[in-house]
Short mmCIF file of C-alpha atoms in Angstrom, two decimals:
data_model
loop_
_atom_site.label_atom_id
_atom_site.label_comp_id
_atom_site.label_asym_id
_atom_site.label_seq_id
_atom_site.Cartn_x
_atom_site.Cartn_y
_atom_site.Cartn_z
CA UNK A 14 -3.08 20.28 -32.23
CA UNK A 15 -3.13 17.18 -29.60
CA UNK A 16 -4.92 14.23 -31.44
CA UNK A 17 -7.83 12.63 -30.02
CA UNK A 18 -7.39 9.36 -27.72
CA UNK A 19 -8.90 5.99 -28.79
CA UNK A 20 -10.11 3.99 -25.16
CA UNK A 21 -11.67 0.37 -25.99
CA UNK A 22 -13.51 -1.21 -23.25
CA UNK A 23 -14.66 -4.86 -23.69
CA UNK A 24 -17.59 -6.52 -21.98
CA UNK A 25 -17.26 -4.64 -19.18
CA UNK A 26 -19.66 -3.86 -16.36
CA UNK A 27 -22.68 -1.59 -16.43
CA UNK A 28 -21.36 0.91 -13.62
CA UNK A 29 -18.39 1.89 -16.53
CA UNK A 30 -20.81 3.87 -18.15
CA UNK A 31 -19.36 6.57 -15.81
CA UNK A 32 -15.76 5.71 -16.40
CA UNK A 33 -16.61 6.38 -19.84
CA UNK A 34 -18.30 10.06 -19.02
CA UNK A 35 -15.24 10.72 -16.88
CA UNK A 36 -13.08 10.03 -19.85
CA UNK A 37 -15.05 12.68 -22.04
CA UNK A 38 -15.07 14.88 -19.36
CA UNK A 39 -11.44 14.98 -19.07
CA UNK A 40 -9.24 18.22 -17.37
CA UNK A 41 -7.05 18.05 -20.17
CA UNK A 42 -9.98 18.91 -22.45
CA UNK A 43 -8.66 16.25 -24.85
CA UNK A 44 -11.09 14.58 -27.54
CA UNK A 45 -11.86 10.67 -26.45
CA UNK A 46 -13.33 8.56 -28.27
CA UNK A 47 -14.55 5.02 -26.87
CA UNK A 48 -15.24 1.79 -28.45
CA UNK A 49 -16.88 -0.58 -26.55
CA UNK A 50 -17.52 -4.57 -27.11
CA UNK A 51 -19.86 -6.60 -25.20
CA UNK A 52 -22.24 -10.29 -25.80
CA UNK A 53 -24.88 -8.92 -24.11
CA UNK A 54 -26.58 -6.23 -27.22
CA UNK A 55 -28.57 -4.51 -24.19
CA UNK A 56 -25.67 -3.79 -22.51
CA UNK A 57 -25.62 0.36 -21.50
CA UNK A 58 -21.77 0.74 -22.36
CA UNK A 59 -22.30 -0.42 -26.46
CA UNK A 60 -24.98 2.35 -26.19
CA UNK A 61 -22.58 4.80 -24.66
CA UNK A 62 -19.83 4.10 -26.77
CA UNK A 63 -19.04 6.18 -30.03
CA UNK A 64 -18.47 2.82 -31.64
CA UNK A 65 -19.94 -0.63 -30.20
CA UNK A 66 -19.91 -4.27 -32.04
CA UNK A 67 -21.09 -7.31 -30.50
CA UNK A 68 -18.29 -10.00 -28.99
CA UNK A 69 -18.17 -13.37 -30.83
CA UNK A 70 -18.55 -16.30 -28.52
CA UNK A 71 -17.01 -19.26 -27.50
CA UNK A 72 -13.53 -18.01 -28.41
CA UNK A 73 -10.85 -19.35 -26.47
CA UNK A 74 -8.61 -17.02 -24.93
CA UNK A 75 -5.88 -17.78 -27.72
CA UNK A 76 -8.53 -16.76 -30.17
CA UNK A 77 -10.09 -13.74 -28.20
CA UNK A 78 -6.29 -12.47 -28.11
CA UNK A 79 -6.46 -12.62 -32.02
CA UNK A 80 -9.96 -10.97 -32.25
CA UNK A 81 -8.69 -8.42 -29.51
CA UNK A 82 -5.66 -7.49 -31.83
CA UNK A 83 -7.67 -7.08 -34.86
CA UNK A 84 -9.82 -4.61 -33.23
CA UNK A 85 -6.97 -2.99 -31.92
CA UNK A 86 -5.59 -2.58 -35.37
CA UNK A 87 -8.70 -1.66 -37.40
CA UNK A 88 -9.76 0.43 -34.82
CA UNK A 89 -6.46 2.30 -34.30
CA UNK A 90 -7.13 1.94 -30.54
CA UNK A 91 -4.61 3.80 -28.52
CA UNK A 92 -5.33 2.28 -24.66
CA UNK A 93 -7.11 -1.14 -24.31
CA UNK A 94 -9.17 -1.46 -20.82
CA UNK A 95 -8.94 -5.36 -20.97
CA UNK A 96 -11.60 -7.45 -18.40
CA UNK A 97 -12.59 -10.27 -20.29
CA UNK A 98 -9.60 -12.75 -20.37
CA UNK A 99 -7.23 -10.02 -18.87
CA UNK A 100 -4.55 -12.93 -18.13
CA UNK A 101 -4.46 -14.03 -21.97
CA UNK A 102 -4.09 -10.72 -23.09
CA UNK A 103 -1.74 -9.09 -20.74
CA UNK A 104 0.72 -11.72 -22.09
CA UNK A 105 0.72 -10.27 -25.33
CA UNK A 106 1.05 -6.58 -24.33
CA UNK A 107 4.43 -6.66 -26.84
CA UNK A 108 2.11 -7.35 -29.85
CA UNK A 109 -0.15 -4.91 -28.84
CA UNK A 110 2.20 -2.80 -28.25
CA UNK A 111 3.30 -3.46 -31.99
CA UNK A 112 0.18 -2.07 -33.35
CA UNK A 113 0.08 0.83 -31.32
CA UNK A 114 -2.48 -0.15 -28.38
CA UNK A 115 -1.10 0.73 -24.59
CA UNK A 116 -2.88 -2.22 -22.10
CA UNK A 117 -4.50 -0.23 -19.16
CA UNK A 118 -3.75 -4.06 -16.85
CA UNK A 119 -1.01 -5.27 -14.89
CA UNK A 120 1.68 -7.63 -16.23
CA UNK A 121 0.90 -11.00 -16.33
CA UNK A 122 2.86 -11.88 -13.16
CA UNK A 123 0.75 -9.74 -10.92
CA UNK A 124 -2.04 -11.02 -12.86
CA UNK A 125 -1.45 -14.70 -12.11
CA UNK A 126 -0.89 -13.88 -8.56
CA UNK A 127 -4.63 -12.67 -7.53
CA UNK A 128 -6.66 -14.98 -10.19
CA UNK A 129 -6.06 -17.31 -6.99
CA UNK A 130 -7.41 -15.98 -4.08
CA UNK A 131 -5.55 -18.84 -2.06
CA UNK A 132 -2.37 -18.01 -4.37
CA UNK A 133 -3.04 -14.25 -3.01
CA UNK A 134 -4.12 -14.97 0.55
CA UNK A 135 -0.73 -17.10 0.64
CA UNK A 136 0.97 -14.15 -0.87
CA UNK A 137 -0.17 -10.89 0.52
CA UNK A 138 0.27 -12.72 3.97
CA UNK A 139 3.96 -13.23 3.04
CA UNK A 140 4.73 -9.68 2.79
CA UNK A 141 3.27 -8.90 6.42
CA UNK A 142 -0.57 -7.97 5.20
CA UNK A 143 -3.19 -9.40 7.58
CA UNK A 144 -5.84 -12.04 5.94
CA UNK A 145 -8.63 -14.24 7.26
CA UNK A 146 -8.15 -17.87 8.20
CA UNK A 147 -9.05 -19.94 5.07
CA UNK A 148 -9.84 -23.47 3.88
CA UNK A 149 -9.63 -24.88 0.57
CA UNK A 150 -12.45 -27.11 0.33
CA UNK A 151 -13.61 -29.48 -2.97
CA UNK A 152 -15.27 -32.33 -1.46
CA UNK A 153 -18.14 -32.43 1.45
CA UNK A 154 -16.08 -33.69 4.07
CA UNK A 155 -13.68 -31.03 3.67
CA UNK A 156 -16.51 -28.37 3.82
CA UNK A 157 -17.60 -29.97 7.33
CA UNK A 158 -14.45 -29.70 8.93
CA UNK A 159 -13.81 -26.27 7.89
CA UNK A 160 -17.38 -24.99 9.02
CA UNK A 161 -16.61 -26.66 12.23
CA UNK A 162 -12.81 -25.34 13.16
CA UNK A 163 -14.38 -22.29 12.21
CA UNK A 164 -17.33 -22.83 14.68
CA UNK A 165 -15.07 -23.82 17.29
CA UNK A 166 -13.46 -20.18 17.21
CA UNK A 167 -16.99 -18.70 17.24
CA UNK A 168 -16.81 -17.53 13.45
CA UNK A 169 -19.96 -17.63 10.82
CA UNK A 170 -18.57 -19.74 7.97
CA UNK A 171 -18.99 -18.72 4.53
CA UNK A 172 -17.83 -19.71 1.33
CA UNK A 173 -16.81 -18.68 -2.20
CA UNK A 174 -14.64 -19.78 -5.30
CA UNK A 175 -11.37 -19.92 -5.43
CA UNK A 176 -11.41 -17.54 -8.41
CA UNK A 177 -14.05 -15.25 -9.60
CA UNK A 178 -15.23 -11.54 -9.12
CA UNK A 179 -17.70 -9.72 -7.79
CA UNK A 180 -19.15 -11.55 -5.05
CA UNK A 181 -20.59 -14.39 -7.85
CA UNK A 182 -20.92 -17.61 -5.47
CA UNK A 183 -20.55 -16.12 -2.37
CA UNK A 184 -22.94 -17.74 0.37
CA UNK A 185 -22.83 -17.96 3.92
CA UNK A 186 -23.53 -21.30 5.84
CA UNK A 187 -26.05 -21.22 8.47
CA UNK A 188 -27.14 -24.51 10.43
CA UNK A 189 -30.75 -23.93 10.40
CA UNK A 190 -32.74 -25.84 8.17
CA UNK A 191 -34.68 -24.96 5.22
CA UNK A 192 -37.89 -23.58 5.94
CA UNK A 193 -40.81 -21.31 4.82
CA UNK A 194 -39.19 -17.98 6.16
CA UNK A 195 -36.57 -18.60 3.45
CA UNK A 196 -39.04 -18.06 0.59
CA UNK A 197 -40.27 -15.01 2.20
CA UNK A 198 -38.67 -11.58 1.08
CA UNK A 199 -35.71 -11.08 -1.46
CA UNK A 200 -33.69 -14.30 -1.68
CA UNK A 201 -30.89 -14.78 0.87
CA UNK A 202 -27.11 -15.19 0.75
CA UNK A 203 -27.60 -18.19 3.75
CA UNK A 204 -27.66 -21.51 2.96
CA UNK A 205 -28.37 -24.44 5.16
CA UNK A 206 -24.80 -26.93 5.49
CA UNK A 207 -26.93 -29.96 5.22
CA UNK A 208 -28.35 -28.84 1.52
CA UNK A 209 -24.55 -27.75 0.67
CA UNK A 210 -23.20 -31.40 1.95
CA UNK A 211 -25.68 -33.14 -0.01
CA UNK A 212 -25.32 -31.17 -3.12
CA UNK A 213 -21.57 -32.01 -2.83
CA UNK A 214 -21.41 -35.50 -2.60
CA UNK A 215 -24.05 -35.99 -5.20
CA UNK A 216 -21.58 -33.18 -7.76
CA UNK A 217 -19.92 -35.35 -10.64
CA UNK A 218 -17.02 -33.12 -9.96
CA UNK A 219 -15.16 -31.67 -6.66
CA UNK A 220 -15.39 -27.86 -6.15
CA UNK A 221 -13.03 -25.03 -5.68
CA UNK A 222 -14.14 -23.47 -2.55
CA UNK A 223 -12.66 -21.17 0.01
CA UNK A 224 -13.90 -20.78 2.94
CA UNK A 225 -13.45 -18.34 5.90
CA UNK A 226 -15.37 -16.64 8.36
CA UNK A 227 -17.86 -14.09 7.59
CA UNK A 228 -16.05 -10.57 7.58
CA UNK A 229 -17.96 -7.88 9.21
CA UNK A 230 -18.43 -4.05 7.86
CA UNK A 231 -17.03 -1.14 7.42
CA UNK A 232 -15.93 -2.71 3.85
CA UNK A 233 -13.36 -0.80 2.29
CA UNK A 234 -12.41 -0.69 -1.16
CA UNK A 235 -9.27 1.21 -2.06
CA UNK A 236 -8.48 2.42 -4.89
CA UNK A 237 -5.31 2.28 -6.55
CA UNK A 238 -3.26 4.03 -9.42
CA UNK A 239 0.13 2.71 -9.62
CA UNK A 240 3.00 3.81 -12.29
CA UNK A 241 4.71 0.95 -14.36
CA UNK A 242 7.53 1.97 -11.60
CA UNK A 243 5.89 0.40 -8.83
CA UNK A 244 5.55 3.42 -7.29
CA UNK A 245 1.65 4.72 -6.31
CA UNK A 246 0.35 7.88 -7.69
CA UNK A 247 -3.31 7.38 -6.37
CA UNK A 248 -4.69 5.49 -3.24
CA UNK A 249 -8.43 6.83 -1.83
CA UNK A 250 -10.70 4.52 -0.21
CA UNK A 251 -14.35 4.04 -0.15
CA UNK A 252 -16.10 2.49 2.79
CA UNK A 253 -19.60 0.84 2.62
CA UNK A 254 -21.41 0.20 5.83
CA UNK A 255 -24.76 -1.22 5.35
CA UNK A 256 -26.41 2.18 2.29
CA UNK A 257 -23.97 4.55 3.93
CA UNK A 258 -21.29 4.93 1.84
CA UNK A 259 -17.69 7.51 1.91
CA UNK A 260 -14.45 7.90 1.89
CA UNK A 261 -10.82 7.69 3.57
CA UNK A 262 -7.63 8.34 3.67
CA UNK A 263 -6.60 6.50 7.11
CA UNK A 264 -3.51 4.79 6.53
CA UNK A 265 -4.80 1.66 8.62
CA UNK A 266 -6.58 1.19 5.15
CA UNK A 267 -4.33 2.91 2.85
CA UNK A 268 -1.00 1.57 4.01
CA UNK A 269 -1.52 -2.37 3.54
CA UNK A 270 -3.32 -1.40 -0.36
CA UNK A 271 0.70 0.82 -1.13
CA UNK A 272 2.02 -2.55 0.42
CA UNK A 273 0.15 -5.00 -2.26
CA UNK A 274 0.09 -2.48 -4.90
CA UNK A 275 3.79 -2.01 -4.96
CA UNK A 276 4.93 -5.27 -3.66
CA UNK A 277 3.33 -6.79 -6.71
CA UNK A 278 3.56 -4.25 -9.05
CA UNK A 279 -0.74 -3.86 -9.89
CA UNK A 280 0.27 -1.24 -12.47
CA UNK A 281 -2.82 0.89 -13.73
CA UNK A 282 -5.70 0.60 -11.81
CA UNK A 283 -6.60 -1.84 -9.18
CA UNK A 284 -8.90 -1.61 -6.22
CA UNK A 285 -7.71 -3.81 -3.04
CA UNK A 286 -10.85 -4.56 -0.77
CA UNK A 287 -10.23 -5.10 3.22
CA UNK A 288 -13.10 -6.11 6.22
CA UNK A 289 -12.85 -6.29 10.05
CA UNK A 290 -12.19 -9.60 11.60
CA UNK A 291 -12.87 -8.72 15.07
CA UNK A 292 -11.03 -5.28 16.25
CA UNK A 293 -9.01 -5.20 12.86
CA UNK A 294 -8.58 -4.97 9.32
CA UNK A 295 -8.16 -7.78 7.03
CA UNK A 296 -8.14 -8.09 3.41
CA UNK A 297 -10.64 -9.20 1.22
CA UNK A 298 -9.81 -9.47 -2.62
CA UNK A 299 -7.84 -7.61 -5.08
CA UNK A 300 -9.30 -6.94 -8.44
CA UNK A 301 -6.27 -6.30 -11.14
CA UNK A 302 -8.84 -4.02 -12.99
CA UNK A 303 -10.70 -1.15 -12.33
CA UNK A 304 -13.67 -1.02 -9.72
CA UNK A 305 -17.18 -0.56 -10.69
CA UNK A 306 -17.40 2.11 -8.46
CA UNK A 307 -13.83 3.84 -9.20
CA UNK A 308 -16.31 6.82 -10.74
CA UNK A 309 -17.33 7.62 -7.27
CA UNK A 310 -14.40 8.96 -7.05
CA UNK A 311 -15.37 12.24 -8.49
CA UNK A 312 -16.91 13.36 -5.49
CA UNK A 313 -13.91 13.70 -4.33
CA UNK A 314 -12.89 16.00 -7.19
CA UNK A 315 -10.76 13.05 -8.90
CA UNK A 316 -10.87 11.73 -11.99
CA UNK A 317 -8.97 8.47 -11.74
CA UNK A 318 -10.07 6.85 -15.64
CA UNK A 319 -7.91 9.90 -17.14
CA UNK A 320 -5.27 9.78 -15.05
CA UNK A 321 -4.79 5.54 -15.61
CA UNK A 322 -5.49 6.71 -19.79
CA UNK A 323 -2.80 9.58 -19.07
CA UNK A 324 -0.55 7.13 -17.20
CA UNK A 325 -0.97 4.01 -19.88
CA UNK A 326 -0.06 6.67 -22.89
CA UNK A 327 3.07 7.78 -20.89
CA UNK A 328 2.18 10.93 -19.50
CA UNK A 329 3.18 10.31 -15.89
CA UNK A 330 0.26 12.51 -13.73
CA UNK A 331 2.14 12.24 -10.89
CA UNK A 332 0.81 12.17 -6.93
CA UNK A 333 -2.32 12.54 -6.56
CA UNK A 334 -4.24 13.72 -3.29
CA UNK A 335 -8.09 14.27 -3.32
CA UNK A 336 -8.59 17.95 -2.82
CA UNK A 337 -11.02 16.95 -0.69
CA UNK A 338 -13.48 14.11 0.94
CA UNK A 339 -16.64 14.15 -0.28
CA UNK A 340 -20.04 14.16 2.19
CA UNK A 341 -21.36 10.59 2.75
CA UNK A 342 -23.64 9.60 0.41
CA UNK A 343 -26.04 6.54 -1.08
CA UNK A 344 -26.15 4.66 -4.69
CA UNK A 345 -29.29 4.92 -6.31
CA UNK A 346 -30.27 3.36 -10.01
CA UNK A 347 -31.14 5.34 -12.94
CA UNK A 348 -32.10 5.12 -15.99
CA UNK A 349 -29.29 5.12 -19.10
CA UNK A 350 -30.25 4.73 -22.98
CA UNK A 351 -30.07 1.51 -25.06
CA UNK A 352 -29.49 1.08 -28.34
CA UNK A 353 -32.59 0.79 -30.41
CA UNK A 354 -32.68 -2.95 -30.92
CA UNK A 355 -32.31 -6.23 -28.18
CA UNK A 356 -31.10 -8.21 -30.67
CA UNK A 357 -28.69 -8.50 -34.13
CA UNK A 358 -31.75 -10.95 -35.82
CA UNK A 359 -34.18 -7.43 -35.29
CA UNK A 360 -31.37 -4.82 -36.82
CA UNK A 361 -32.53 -6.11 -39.91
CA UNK A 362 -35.82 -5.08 -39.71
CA UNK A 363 -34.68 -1.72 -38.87
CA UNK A 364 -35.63 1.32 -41.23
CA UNK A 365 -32.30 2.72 -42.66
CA UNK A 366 -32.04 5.77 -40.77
CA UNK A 367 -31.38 3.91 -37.65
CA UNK A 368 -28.07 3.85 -36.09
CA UNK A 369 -26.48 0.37 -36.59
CA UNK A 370 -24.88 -1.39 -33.77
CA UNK A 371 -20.99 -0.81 -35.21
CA UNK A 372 -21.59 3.39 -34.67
CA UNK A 373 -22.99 3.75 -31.69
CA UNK A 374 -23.69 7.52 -31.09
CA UNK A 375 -22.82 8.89 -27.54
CA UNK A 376 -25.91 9.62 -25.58
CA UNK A 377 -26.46 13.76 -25.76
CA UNK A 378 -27.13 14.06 -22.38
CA UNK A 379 -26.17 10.92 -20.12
CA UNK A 380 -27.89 10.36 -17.01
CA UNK A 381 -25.61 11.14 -13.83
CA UNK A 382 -25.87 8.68 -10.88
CA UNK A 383 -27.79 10.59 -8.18
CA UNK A 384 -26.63 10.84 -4.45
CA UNK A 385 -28.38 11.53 -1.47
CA UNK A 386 -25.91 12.86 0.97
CA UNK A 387 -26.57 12.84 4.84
CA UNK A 388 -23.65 13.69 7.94
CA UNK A 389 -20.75 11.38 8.50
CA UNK A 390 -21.47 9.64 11.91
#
């Protein structure tokens, strides 16, 4: 009889709810079961999980690596899916290794070399991949004289930090000033350079800033499974143009993402993001961790999350090819279940029958995200 696998997932995004279903729903037909950790007790993935605890806070990442063992241990976890403090713990993969817990992460090297995205842009560029022009700004007049060479070339400046993830910080400088129209609607990415020089000079501390032109769509996000070999098993990617979203497999996507995958050896799961400056591609970012969208995937008729479990356990899948492309489609929200209390001062109050937060039952019938489909153009 094959045993069961153990998956933990800690504070991770919503969206993994689905990596999660994709793991029970494996073509193996092997028994998963998922713990999940998160500081947020409304988050959707301690609901999903067969077992869910609250993270401590304020741990450093010495200590989280110490709290991340235990669980390991106590747990019997047999793959870790580490995103909070992924550097600190991919150092240890050795110990965890000792207590029987495979890291689904890169080493530490590869890692290290895209927590930096001036570090990566210097990097990737190295090994022939095209990137934007960039500046890396900390004080106001560095900002200005970025924004203008960038001008000058007829670019829209933007700017982000030097190390972060999903698009937290991004704006995009605009010259206009502040006015009414800007409290009108949803708020907007744009902000006005004479508000961002001020708020500079009067920071008590410089910034970490790059900036570069505003990329234009398609975006494309490809995703990557790649063997502790260096060798890729998996590449797809998924465009985004405005709602429409799809797939491809052209290699003017593909072939730079095999370049930076196996150059740097982003073992597991990875997803290597490109835009168009001008008539050609450019890259983005690389996240050394599975996407939030790597379930859409399926539509495809692949399920990545058990093929990186099957990979991290040893069990080499081999090359993978999407049977097929999936039909264009959108990304609507739905509703998921919670657990039963917002917070761990009201568990208390709970009447005994009610699940507690460290045995989290799996939802009996989880909500699918719904697609509306419509022709490729």
């Amino acid at each position: 009889m094959v045993s069961r696998v153990r998956v933990w997932l800690n504070r991770t995004y919503a969206e993994n709810v689905f990596f999660m279903d994709q793991l029970r729903r494996n073509p193996s037909d092997r028994a998963v079961e998922i713990h999940a950790t998160h500081g947020d007790p409304d988050s959707p993935v301690l609901a999903a999980a067969d077992t869910a605890e609250l993270e401590p806070e304020g741990l450093s990442p010495a200590a989280y690596v110490e709290y991340a063992l235990a669980q390991c241990e106590r747990r019997g976890i047999d793959v870790f899916v580490p995103r909070l403090h992924q550097a600190a713990i991919v150092a240890h993969r050795a110990e965890f290794a000792a207590v029987g817990t495979a890291l689904l992460a890169p080493p530490p090297e590869a890692v290290a070399v895209f927590h930096d995205k001036v570090i990566a842009y210097e990097a990737v560029q190295a090994i022939g991949v095209p990137v934007p022009p960039w500046w890396r700004v900390r004080r106001a007049d560095e900002l200005l004289a970025a924004v203008e060479a960038l001008e000058a070339r007829g670019h829209r400046a933007c700017f982000k930090p030097a190390s972060g993830a999903g698009g937290v910080g991004f704006r995009v400088i605009t010259r206009a000033p502040f006015a009414l129209a800007q409290l009108s609607g949803f708020p907007s990415p744009y902000v006005p350079l004479s508000q961002v020089l001020e708020a500079l000079r009067q920071a008590d501390e410089p910034v970490d800033w790059l900036v570069m032109p505003r990329l234009e769509q398609p975006e494309v996000s490809v995703d990557c499974l790649t063997g502790p070999d260096n060798r890729i098993r998996l590449a797809v990617g998924r465009t985004k143009n405005g709602r429409r979203r799809g797939f491809t497999l052209h290699e003017q996507w593909l072939e730079p993402a095999r370049r930076i995958a196996e150059g740097f050896g982003l073992h597991h799961l990875s997803n290597i993001q490109f835009r168009m400056l001008g008539d050609r591609p450019v890259l983005m970012d690389v996240n050394t961790r599975p996407a939030g969208g790597l379930h859409q995937l399926s539509l495809c008729g692949v399920n990545a999350p058990w093929a990186a479990v099957r990979l991290a356990l040893g069990e080499d899948p081999g090359e993978m090819v999407p049977p097929f492309l999936g039909q264009d489609y959108t990304v609507v929200s739905g509703p998921r279940p919670l657990l039963p209390v917002s917070s761990p001062q009201l568990r208390a109050e709970l009447p005994a029958a009610a699940p507690a937060l460290g045995a989290v039952p799996a939802p009996a019938a989880p909500v699918e995200p719904r697609t509306a489909t419509g022709a490729r153009s």
